[in-house]
mmCIF file of C-alpha atoms in Angstrom:
data_model
loop_
_atom_site.group_PDB
_atom_site.id
_atom_site.type_symbol
_atom_site.label_atom_id
_atom_site.label_comp_id
_atom_site.label_asym_id
_atom_site.label_seq_id
_atom_site.Cartn_x
_atom_site.Cartn_y
_atom_site.Cartn_z
ATOM 1 C CA LEU A 1 -21.440 -17.097 -55.326
ATOM 2 C CA SER A 2 -20.360 -17.482 -51.740
ATOM 3 C CA THR A 3 -20.013 -13.683 -51.240
ATOM 4 C CA LEU A 4 -21.383 -10.650 -53.008
ATOM 5 C CA THR A 5 -20.186 -7.039 -52.857
ATOM 6 C CA VAL A 6 -22.701 -4.318 -53.666
ATOM 7 C CA PRO A 7 -20.911 -0.981 -54.310
ATOM 8 C CA GLY A 8 -22.476 2.485 -54.139
ATOM 9 C CA LEU A 9 -24.742 1.983 -51.123
ATOM 10 C CA SER A 10 -25.648 5.025 -49.030
ATOM 11 C CA ALA A 11 -24.483 5.274 -45.438
ATOM 12 C CA ASN A 12 -26.923 4.806 -42.560
ATOM 13 C CA ALA A 13 -29.552 3.161 -44.781
ATOM 14 C CA THR A 14 -31.293 -0.211 -44.580
ATOM 15 C CA TYR A 15 -31.154 -2.484 -47.607
ATOM 16 C CA TYR A 16 -33.212 -5.649 -48.140
ATOM 17 C CA PHE A 17 -31.845 -8.647 -49.975
ATOM 18 C CA ARG A 18 -33.139 -12.032 -50.930
ATOM 19 C CA ALA A 19 -31.136 -14.841 -52.402
ATOM 20 C CA GLY A 20 -32.427 -17.530 -54.634
ATOM 21 C CA SER A 21 -31.526 -20.383 -56.883
ATOM 22 C CA LEU A 22 -32.997 -21.774 -60.065
ATOM 23 C CA ASN A 23 -34.071 -25.393 -60.192
ATOM 24 C CA TRP A 24 -33.655 -27.659 -63.248
ATOM 25 C CA ASN A 25 -36.835 -26.138 -64.706
ATOM 26 C CA SER A 26 -35.529 -22.521 -64.222
ATOM 27 C CA THR A 27 -38.057 -21.907 -61.463
ATOM 28 C CA PRO A 28 -36.661 -19.567 -58.780
ATOM 29 C CA ASN A 29 -36.534 -20.706 -55.195
ATOM 30 C CA PHE A 30 -35.931 -17.706 -52.916
ATOM 31 C CA THR A 31 -34.905 -17.813 -49.263
ATOM 32 C CA ALA A 32 -36.563 -15.671 -46.622
ATOM 33 C CA LEU A 33 -36.099 -11.924 -46.912
ATOM 34 C CA GLY A 34 -33.118 -10.550 -44.991
ATOM 35 C CA SER A 35 -31.920 -7.020 -44.285
ATOM 36 C CA THR A 36 -28.756 -5.221 -43.360
ATOM 37 C CA LYS A 37 -28.056 -1.652 -42.260
ATOM 38 C CA THR A 38 -25.028 0.224 -43.503
ATOM 39 C CA VAL A 39 -22.745 2.059 -41.087
ATOM 40 C CA PRO A 40 -23.453 5.789 -40.590
ATOM 41 C CA ALA A 41 -21.070 8.000 -42.497
ATOM 42 C CA GLU A 42 -18.794 10.025 -40.249
ATOM 43 C CA ILE A 43 -16.737 12.969 -41.454
ATOM 44 C CA GLY A 44 -14.459 15.437 -39.760
ATOM 45 C CA VAL A 45 -11.180 17.234 -40.052
ATOM 46 C CA VAL A 46 -8.390 18.210 -37.677
ATOM 47 C CA ILE A 47 -5.757 20.869 -38.316
ATOM 48 C CA SER A 48 -2.305 20.472 -36.764
ATOM 49 C CA THR A 49 -1.749 24.095 -35.756
ATOM 50 C CA ALA A 50 -4.262 26.332 -34.050
ATOM 51 C CA ILE A 51 -2.225 29.566 -34.255
ATOM 52 C CA LEU A 52 0.425 30.792 -36.664
ATOM 53 C CA ASP A 53 2.211 34.095 -36.122
ATOM 54 C CA ILE A 54 3.757 35.355 -39.362
ATOM 55 C CA GLY A 55 5.112 38.545 -37.814
ATOM 56 C CA GLU A 56 5.174 41.914 -39.537
ATOM 57 C CA VAL A 57 4.421 42.139 -43.220
ATOM 58 C CA ASN A 58 4.624 45.326 -45.275
ATOM 59 C CA LEU A 59 1.595 46.827 -46.965
ATOM 60 C CA ASN A 60 0.986 46.297 -50.671
ATOM 61 C CA MET A 61 2.981 43.076 -50.932
ATOM 62 C CA GLU A 62 2.274 39.372 -51.392
ATOM 63 C CA ILE A 63 4.016 36.587 -49.489
ATOM 64 C CA VAL A 64 3.820 32.809 -49.487
ATOM 65 C CA ILE A 65 3.642 31.804 -45.836
ATOM 66 C CA SER A 66 6.504 29.356 -45.304
ATOM 67 C CA THR A 67 4.702 27.271 -42.670
ATOM 68 C CA SER A 68 2.065 24.750 -43.691
ATOM 69 C CA PHE A 69 -0.826 23.258 -41.777
ATOM 70 C CA LEU A 70 -1.316 19.490 -41.668
ATOM 71 C CA VAL A 71 -4.979 18.708 -42.368
ATOM 72 C CA THR A 72 -6.118 15.183 -41.461
ATOM 73 C CA SER A 73 -9.341 13.613 -42.705
ATOM 74 C CA LEU A 74 -11.284 12.003 -39.849
ATOM 75 C CA GLY A 75 -14.230 9.673 -40.091
ATOM 76 C CA ASN A 76 -14.930 6.576 -42.128
ATOM 77 C CA VAL A 77 -15.712 7.844 -45.644
ATOM 78 C CA ALA A 78 -14.097 10.044 -48.264
ATOM 79 C CA GLN A 79 -14.812 13.724 -47.800
ATOM 80 C CA SER A 80 -14.169 17.031 -49.474
ATOM 81 C CA TYR A 81 -13.085 20.248 -47.825
ATOM 82 C CA ALA A 82 -14.614 23.701 -47.842
ATOM 83 C CA LEU A 83 -12.477 26.695 -46.812
ATOM 84 C CA LYS A 84 -13.230 30.188 -45.575
ATOM 85 C CA ALA A 85 -11.305 33.014 -43.924
ATOM 86 C CA ALA A 86 -12.286 36.186 -42.125
ATOM 87 C CA THR A 87 -10.769 38.867 -39.946
ATOM 88 C CA ALA A 88 -11.036 37.811 -36.312
ATOM 89 C CA THR A 89 -9.841 41.088 -34.768
ATOM 90 C CA ALA A 90 -12.750 42.821 -33.037
ATOM 91 C CA GLY A 91 -13.657 46.120 -34.718
ATOM 92 C CA SER A 92 -11.143 45.606 -37.505
ATOM 93 C CA PRO A 93 -11.626 47.630 -40.686
ATOM 94 C CA TRP A 94 -9.909 44.832 -42.628
ATOM 95 C CA ALA A 95 -11.917 42.483 -44.842
ATOM 96 C CA ILE A 96 -10.980 39.565 -47.056
ATOM 97 C CA SER A 97 -11.438 40.343 -50.731
ATOM 98 C CA LEU A 98 -10.676 39.059 -54.219
ATOM 99 C CA SER A 99 -8.156 41.892 -54.679
ATOM 100 C CA SER A 100 -6.038 44.003 -52.351
ATOM 101 C CA ALA A 101 -7.217 47.567 -51.700
ATOM 102 C CA THR A 102 -7.612 49.931 -48.750
ATOM 103 C CA ASP A 103 -8.205 47.686 -45.699
ATOM 104 C CA ALA A 104 -8.799 44.723 -48.053
ATOM 105 C CA PHE A 105 -6.489 41.722 -48.149
ATOM 106 C CA THR A 106 -6.398 38.507 -50.170
ATOM 107 C CA LEU A 107 -5.673 35.036 -48.912
ATOM 108 C CA GLN A 108 -5.091 32.087 -51.206
ATOM 109 C CA ALA A 109 -4.855 28.443 -50.134
ATOM 110 C CA LEU A 110 -3.316 25.428 -51.807
ATOM 111 C CA PHE A 111 -3.065 21.761 -50.771
ATOM 112 C CA ASN A 112 0.430 20.779 -51.881
ATOM 113 C CA ALA A 113 3.057 18.235 -50.746
ATOM 114 C CA ALA A 114 5.806 20.895 -50.595
ATOM 115 C CA GLN A 115 5.866 24.672 -50.341
ATOM 116 C CA PRO A 116 4.492 25.986 -53.648
ATOM 117 C CA ALA A 117 5.983 28.905 -55.544
ATOM 118 C CA ALA A 118 3.971 32.133 -55.537
ATOM 119 C CA ALA A 119 3.033 31.525 -59.185
ATOM 120 C CA ALA A 120 1.361 28.197 -58.266
ATOM 121 C CA PHE A 121 -1.519 30.043 -56.583
ATOM 122 C CA ALA A 122 -4.355 30.903 -58.986
ATOM 123 C CA ASP A 123 -7.483 33.061 -58.808
ATOM 124 C CA ASP A 124 -9.525 29.885 -58.017
ATOM 125 C CA ASP A 125 -7.459 29.535 -54.837
ATOM 126 C CA LYS A 126 -8.683 32.802 -53.282
ATOM 127 C CA MET A 127 -10.575 32.384 -50.041
ATOM 128 C CA LEU A 128 -13.673 34.346 -49.045
ATOM 129 C CA ASP A 129 -15.593 34.922 -45.819
ATOM 130 C CA SER A 130 -18.097 32.276 -46.969
ATOM 131 C CA GLU A 131 -17.271 28.624 -47.529
ATOM 132 C CA THR A 132 -15.769 27.747 -50.899
ATOM 133 C CA LEU A 133 -15.775 24.065 -51.815
ATOM 134 C CA CYS A 134 -12.583 22.367 -52.991
ATOM 135 C CA THR A 135 -12.650 21.287 -56.624
ATOM 136 C CA ALA A 136 -10.157 19.954 -59.136
ATOM 137 C CA SER A 137 -9.001 23.557 -59.659
ATOM 138 C CA ALA A 138 -9.886 25.386 -56.416
ATOM 139 C CA PHE A 139 -7.314 24.882 -53.639
ATOM 140 C CA SER A 140 -5.894 21.742 -55.287
ATOM 141 C CA GLY A 141 -2.183 21.795 -55.900
ATOM 142 C CA ASP A 142 -0.520 18.414 -56.262
ATOM 143 C CA GLN A 143 -2.732 17.127 -53.426
ATOM 144 C CA GLY A 144 -6.442 17.065 -54.048
ATOM 145 C CA CYS A 145 -8.905 18.283 -51.453
ATOM 146 C CA ALA A 146 -12.035 16.728 -52.959
ATOM 147 C CA SER A 147 -12.882 13.093 -52.118
ATOM 148 C CA VAL A 148 -10.046 12.835 -49.582
ATOM 149 C CA PRO A 149 -9.902 9.262 -48.203
ATOM 150 C CA ALA A 150 -10.536 8.670 -44.492
ATOM 151 C CA GLY A 151 -7.309 9.129 -42.535
ATOM 152 C CA ALA A 152 -5.471 10.867 -45.389
ATOM 153 C CA GLN A 153 -3.320 13.899 -44.655
ATOM 154 C CA ARG A 154 -2.764 17.006 -46.764
ATOM 155 C CA LEU A 155 -0.449 20.019 -46.346
ATOM 156 C CA LEU A 156 -2.229 23.378 -46.609
ATOM 157 C CA TRP A 157 -0.223 26.446 -47.702
ATOM 158 C CA PHE A 158 -1.213 30.117 -47.898
ATOM 159 C CA LYS A 159 -0.352 33.179 -49.935
ATOM 160 C CA LEU A 160 -1.248 36.508 -48.307
ATOM 161 C CA GLY A 161 -1.869 39.693 -50.267
ATOM 162 C CA MET A 162 -1.642 42.687 -47.939
ATOM 163 C CA PRO A 163 -3.886 45.763 -48.208
ATOM 164 C CA THR A 164 -2.546 48.610 -50.325
ATOM 165 C CA ILE A 165 -3.364 51.078 -47.531
ATOM 166 C CA THR A 166 -4.631 50.498 -44.002
ATOM 167 C CA SER A 167 -6.533 52.688 -41.584
ATOM 168 C CA THR A 168 -5.188 50.823 -38.550
ATOM 169 C CA GLU A 169 -1.818 49.925 -37.137
ATOM 170 C CA ALA A 170 -3.265 47.290 -34.814
ATOM 171 C CA GLN A 171 -2.247 43.651 -35.189
ATOM 172 C CA GLN A 172 -4.760 41.783 -37.330
ATOM 173 C CA ASP A 173 -5.881 38.220 -36.686
ATOM 174 C CA VAL A 174 -7.350 36.091 -39.453
ATOM 175 C CA GLU A 175 -9.412 33.001 -38.724
ATOM 176 C CA ILE A 176 -9.241 30.169 -41.251
ATOM 177 C CA THR A 177 -11.873 27.427 -41.209
ATOM 178 C CA VAL A 178 -11.609 24.063 -42.959
ATOM 179 C CA THR A 179 -14.876 22.125 -42.988
ATOM 180 C CA ALA A 180 -15.409 18.506 -44.022
ATOM 181 C CA THR A 181 -18.279 17.899 -46.439
ATOM 182 C CA PHE A 182 -19.596 14.908 -48.369
ATOM 183 C CA PRO A 183 -18.090 14.787 -51.874
#
């Protein structure tokens, strides 16, 4: 062989190799030991829009937000995403939940090439105030969000379920976080 590719090596690790040949008597003849260090893995993510104002929405209703976010994978290796959402309004009685109730809202996310229908969002797509890792079923529409190649872009869509009743009339801000993780 004049070249050799060794797949599956870990990033930022040193590997030692030695090459050898067999003589006519099948006796190995190795060269001096050599080493190489792999490149450190770098991950990251950037979101195209920092703020989205969806305006007024009535209580006790669900809407698919018609604006998507462009999420770009940074770094030099494939990565997966983890998502979370929480109320960012100081002193807000609102909280993200798995079902709408008094002062409780739902927020579902889906990586999809085009705006998905409301029925495309499933229970696995519900966000929480702790990170939830993307899987083949969670947050993955027709664009996966696990093992996303470096430089790849995905469109992120949301479906908002409003509280059934609210104890405040103040505008509510929700902070959405997308984190890059190793697959």
